[in-house]
mmCIF file of C-alpha atoms in Angstrom:
data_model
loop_
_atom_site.group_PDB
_atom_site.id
_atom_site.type_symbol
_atom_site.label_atom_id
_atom_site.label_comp_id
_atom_site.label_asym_id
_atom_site.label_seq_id
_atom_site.Cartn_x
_atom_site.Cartn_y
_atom_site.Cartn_z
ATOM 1 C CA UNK H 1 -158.473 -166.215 -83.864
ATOM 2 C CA UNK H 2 -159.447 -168.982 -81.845
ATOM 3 C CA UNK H 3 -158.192 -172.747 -82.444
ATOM 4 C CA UNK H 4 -161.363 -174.021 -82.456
ATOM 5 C CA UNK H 5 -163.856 -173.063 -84.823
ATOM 6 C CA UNK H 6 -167.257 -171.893 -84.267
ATOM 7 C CA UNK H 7 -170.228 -170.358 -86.644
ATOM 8 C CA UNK H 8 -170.948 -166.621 -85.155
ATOM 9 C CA UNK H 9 -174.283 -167.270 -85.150
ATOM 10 C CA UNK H 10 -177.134 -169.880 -85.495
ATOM 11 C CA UNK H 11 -181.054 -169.349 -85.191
ATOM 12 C CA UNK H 12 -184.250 -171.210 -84.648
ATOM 13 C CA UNK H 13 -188.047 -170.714 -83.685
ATOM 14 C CA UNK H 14 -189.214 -172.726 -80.771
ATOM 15 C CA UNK H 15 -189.587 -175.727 -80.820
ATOM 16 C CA UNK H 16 -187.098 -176.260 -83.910
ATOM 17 C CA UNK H 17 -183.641 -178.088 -83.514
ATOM 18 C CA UNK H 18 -180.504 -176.218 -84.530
ATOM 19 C CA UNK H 19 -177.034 -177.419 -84.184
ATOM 20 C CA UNK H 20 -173.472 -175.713 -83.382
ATOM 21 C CA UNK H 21 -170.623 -177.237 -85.229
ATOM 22 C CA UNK H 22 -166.950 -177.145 -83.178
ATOM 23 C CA UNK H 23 -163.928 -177.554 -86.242
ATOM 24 C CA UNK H 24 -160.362 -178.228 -84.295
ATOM 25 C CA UNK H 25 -157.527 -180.040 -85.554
ATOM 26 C CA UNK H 26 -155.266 -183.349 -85.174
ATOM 27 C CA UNK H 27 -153.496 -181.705 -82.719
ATOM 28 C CA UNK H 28 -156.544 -181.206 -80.300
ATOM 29 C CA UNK H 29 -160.297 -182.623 -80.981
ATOM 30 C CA UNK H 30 -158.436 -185.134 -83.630
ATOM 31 C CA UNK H 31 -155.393 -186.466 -81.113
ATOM 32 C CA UNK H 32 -159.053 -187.617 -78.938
ATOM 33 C CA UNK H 33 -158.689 -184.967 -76.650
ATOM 34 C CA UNK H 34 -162.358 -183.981 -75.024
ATOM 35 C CA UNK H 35 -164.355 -181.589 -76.068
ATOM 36 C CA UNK H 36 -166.825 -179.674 -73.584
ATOM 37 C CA UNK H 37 -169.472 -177.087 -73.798
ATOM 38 C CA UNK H 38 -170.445 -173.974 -71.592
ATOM 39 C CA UNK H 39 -173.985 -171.985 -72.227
ATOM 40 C CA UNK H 40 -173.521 -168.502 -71.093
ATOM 41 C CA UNK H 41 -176.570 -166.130 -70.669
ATOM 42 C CA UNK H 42 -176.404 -162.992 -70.355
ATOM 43 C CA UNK H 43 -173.927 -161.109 -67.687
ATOM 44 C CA UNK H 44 -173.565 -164.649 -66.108
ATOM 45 C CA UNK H 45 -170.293 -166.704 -66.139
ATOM 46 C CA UNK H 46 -170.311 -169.793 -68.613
ATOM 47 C CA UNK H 47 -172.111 -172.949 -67.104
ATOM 48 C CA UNK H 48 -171.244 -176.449 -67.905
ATOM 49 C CA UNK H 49 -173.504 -177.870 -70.544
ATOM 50 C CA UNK H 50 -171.629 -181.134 -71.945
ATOM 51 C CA UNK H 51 -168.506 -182.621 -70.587
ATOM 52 C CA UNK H 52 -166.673 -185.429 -72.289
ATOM 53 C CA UNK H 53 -168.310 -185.225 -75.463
ATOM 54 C CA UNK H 54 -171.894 -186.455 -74.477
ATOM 55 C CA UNK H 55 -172.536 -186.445 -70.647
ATOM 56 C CA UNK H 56 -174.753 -183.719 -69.194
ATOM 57 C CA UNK H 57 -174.357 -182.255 -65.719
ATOM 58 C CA UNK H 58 -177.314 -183.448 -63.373
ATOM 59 C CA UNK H 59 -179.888 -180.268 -64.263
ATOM 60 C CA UNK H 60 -179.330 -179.774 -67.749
ATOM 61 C CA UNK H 61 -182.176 -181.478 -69.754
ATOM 62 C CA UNK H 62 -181.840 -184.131 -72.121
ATOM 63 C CA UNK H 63 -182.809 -181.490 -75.354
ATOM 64 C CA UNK H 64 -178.927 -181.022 -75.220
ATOM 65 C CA UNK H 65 -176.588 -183.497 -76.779
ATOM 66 C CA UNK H 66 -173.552 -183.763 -78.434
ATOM 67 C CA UNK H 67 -170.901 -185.686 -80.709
ATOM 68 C CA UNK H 68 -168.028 -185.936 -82.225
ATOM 69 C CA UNK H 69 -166.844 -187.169 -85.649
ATOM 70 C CA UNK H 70 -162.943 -187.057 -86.545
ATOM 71 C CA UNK H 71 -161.737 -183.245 -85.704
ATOM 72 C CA UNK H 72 -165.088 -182.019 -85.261
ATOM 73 C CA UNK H 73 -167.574 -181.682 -82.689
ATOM 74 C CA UNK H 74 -171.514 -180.730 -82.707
ATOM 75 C CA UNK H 75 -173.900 -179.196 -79.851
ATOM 76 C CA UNK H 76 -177.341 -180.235 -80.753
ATOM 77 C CA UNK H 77 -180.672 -178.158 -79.288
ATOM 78 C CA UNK H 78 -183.866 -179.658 -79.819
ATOM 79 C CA UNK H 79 -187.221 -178.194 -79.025
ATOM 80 C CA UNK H 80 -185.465 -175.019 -78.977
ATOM 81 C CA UNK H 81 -187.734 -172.508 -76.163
ATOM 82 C CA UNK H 82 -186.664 -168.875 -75.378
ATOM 83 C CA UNK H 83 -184.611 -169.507 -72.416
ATOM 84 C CA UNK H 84 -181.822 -171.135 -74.429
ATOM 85 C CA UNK H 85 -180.767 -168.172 -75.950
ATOM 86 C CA UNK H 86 -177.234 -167.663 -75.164
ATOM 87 C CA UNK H 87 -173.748 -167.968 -76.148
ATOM 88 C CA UNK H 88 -172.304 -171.588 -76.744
ATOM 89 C CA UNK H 89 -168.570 -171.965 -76.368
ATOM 90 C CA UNK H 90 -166.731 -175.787 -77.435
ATOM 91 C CA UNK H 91 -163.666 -176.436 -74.915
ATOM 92 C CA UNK H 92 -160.854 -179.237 -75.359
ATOM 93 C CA UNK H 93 -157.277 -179.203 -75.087
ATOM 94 C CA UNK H 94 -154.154 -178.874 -77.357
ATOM 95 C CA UNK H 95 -151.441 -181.036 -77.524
ATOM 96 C CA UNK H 96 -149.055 -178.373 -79.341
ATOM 97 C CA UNK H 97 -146.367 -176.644 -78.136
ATOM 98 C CA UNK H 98 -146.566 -177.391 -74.302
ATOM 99 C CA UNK H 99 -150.510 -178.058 -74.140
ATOM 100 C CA UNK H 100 -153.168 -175.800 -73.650
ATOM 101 C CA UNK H 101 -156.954 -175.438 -72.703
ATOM 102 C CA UNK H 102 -158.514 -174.158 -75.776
ATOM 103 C CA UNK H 103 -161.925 -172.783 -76.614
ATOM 104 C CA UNK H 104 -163.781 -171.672 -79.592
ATOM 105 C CA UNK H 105 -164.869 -168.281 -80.324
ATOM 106 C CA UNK H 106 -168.334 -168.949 -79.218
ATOM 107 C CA UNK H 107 -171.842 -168.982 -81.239
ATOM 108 C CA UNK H 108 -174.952 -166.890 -80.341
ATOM 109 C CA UNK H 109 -177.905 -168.424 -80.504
ATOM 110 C CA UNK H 110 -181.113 -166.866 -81.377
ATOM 111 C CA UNK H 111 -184.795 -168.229 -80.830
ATOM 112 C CA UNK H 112 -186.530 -166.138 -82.874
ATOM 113 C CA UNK Z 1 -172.644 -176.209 -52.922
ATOM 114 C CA UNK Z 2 -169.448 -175.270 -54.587
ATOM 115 C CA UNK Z 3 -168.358 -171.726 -54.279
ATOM 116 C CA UNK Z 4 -165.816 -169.827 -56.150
ATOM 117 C CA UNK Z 5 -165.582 -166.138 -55.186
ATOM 118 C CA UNK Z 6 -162.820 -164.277 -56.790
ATOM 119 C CA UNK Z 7 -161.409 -160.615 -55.419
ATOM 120 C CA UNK Z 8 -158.653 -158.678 -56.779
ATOM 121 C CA UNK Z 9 -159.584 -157.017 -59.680
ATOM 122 C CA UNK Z 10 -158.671 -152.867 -59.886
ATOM 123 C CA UNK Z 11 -157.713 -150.612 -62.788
ATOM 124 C CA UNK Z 12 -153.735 -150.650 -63.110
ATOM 125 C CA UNK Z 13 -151.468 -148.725 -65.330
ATOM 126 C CA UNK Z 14 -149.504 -150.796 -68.376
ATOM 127 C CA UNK Z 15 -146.752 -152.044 -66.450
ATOM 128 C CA UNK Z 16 -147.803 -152.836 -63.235
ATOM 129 C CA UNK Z 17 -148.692 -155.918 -61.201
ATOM 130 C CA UNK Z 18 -151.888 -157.335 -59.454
ATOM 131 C CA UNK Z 19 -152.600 -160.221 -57.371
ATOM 132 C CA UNK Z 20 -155.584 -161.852 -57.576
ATOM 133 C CA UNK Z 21 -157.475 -164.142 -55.069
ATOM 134 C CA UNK Z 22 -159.942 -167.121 -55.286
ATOM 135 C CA UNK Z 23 -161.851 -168.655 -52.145
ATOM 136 C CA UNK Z 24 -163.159 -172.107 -52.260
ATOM 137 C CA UNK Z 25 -166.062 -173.524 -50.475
ATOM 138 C CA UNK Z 26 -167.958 -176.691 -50.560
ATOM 139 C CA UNK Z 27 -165.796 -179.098 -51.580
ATOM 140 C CA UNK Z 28 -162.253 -181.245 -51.073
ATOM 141 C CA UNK Z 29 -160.473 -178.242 -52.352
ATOM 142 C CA UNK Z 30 -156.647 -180.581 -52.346
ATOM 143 C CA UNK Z 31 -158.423 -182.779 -54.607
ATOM 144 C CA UNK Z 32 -158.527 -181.150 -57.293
ATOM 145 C CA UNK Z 33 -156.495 -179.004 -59.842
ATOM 146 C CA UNK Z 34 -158.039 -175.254 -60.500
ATOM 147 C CA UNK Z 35 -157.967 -172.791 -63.226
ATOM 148 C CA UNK Z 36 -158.076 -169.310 -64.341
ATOM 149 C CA UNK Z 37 -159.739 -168.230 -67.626
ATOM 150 C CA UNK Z 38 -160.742 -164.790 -68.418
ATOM 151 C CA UNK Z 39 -163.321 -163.238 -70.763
ATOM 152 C CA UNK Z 40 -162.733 -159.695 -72.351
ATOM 153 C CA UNK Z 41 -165.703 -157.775 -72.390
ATOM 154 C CA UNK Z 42 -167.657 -159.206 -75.356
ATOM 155 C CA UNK Z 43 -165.067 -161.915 -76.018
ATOM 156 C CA UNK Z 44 -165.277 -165.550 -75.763
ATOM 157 C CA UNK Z 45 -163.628 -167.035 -72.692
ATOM 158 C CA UNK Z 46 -159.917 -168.291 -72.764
ATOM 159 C CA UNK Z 47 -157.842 -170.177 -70.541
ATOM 160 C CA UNK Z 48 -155.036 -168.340 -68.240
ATOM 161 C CA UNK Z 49 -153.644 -171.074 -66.251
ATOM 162 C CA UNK Z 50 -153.866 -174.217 -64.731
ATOM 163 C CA UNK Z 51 -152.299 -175.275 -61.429
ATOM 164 C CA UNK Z 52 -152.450 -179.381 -59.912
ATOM 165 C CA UNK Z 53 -153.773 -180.507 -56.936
ATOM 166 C CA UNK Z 54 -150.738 -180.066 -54.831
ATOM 167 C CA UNK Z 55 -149.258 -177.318 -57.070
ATOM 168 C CA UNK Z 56 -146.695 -179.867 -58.396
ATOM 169 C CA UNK Z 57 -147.815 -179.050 -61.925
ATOM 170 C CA UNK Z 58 -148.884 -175.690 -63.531
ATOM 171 C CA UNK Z 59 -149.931 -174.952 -67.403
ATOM 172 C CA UNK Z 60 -149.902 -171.509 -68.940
ATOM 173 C CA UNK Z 61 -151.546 -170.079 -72.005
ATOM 174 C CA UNK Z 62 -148.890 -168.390 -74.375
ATOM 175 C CA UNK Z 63 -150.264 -164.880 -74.134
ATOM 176 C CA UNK Z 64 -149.118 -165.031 -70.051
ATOM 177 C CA UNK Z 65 -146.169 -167.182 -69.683
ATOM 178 C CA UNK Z 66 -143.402 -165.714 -67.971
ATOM 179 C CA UNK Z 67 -145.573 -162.713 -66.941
ATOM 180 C CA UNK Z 68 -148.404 -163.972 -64.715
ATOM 181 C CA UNK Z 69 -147.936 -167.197 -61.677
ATOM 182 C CA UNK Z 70 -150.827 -169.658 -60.744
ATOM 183 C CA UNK Z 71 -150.276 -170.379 -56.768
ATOM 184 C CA UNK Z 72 -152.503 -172.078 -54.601
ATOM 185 C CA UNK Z 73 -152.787 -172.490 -50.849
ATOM 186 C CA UNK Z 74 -154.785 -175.556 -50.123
ATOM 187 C CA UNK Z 75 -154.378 -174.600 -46.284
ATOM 188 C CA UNK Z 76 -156.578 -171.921 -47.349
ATOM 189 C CA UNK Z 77 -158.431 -173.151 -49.824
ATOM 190 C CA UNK Z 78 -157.676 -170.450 -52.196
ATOM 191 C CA UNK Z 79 -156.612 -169.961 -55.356
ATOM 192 C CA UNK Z 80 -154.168 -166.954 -56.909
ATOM 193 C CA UNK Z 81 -152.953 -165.350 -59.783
ATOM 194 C CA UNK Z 82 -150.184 -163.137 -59.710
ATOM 195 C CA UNK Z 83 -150.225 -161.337 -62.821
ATOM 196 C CA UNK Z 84 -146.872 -159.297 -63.802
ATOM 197 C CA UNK Z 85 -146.062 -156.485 -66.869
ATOM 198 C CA UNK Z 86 -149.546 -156.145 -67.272
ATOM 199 C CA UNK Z 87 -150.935 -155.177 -70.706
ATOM 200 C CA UNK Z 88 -154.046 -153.499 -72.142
ATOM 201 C CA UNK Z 89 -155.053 -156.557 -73.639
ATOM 202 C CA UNK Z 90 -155.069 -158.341 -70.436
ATOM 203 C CA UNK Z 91 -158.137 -156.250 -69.515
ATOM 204 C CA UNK Z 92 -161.043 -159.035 -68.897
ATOM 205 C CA UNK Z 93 -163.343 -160.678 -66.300
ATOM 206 C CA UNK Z 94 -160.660 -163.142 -64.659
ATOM 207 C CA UNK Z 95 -162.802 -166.196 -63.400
ATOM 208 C CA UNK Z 96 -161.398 -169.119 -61.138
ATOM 209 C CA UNK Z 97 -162.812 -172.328 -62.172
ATOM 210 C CA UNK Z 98 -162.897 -175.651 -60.435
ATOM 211 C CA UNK Z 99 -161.155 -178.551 -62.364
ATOM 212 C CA UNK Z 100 -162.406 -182.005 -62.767
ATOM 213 C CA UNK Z 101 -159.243 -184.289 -61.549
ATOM 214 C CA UNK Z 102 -156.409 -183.665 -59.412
ATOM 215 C CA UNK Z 103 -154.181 -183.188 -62.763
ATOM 216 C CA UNK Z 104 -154.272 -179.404 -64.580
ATOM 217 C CA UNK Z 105 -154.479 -180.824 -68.212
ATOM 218 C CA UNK Z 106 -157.632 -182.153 -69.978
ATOM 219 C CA UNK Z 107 -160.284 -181.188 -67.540
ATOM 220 C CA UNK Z 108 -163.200 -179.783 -68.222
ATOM 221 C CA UNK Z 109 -164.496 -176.129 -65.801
ATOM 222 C CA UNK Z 110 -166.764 -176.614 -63.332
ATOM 223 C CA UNK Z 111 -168.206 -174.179 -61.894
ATOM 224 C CA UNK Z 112 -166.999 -170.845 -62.834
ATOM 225 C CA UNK Z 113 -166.776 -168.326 -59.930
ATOM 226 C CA UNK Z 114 -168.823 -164.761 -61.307
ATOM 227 C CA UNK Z 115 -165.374 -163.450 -61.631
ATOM 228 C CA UNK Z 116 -163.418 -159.940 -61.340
ATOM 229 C CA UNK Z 117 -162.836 -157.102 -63.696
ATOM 230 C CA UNK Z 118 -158.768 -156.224 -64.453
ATOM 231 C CA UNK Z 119 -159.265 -152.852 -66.732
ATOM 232 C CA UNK Z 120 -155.393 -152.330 -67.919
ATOM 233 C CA UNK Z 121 -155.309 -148.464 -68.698
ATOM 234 C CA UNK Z 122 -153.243 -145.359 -68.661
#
């Protein structure tokens, strides 16, 4: 069970805008720690999509954005097109115990 | 362009030990701190360990501590993993992942090297 929390699964058609919610705690996403988020495709490593919250890497277009609102955090998609079907993983870090890089369990996005 | 190539990776008995290896190209590789994370097949990814820029500080996830050792060699530029008492569930793609900051903690990965396969079986 991961420490973050994400849905299993969203879906869209093209051209739609979906969002993927991130649920952590006051010990990670709530003490301010940043979140991140990797797109995976298939048989590919994850990728960088979002680091500190809202910044994209040079490359990734400006349909992906982020935010964060107390121990939460949201990936939005808009104008959703085929190629962004993937896996979406949250990332931030946990101040419990002796800290820890955490993820969440991922969410598999579908354009139908 | 940043490259992360990982080697290592072999089916091993429960039990046994396996080094893993990570060359770096394309950047200030003593800048920066590095990571491992792994991915079981059909799993989301999670962290492994975390080693500084000049290996004076080193972060492990719970499932590994005091069985697998982050080293680096920055004379090499190469990362390692030394992973001890290995278990089935420690069967996973192990990637090596650049860090953003000289300092293990907070950082986000990028990039991720394509990784390699540790199948723990009998």
């Amino acid at each position: 069970q991961s420490v973050l929390t994400q849905p299993p699964s969203v879906s869209g058609a093209p051209g739609q805008r979906v969002t993927i919610s991130c649920t952590g705690s006051s010990s990670n996403i709530g003490a301010g720690h940043d979140v991140h988020w990797y797109q995976q495709l298939p048989g590919r490593a994850p990728k960088l999509l979002i680091y500190a919250y809202t910044n994209r890497p040079s490359g990734v277009p400006d349909r992906f954005s982020a935010s964060k609102s107390g121990t939460s955090a949201s990936l939005a998609i808009t104008g959703l097109q085929a190629e962004d079907e993937a896996h979406y993983y949250c990332q931030s870090f946990d101040t419990s115990l002796s800290g820890s890089m955490i993820f969440g369990g991922g969410t598999k996005l579908t354009v139908l | 362009e940043v490259q992360l190539v990982e080697s290592g990776g072999d089916l091993v008995q429960p039990g046994r030990s396996l080094r893993l290896s990570c060359a770096a190209s394309g950047f200030t590789f003593d800048h920066y701190a590095m990571h491992w994370v792994r991915q079981a097949p059909g799993k989301g990814p999670e962290w492994v360990a975390g080693i500084n820029w000049n290996s004076g500080a080193k972060g492990y996830a719970d499932s590994v501590k005091g069985r697998f050792t982050i080293s680096r060699d920055n004379a090499k530029t190469s990362l390692y993993l030394l992973m001890n008492s290995l278990r089935p569930e420690d069967t996973a793609f192990y990637h090596c992942a650049k860090g953003q900051s000289s300092g293990w903690n907070s950082n986000w990965f990028d990039p991720w090297g394509q990784g390699t396969l540790v199948t723990v079986s009998s």
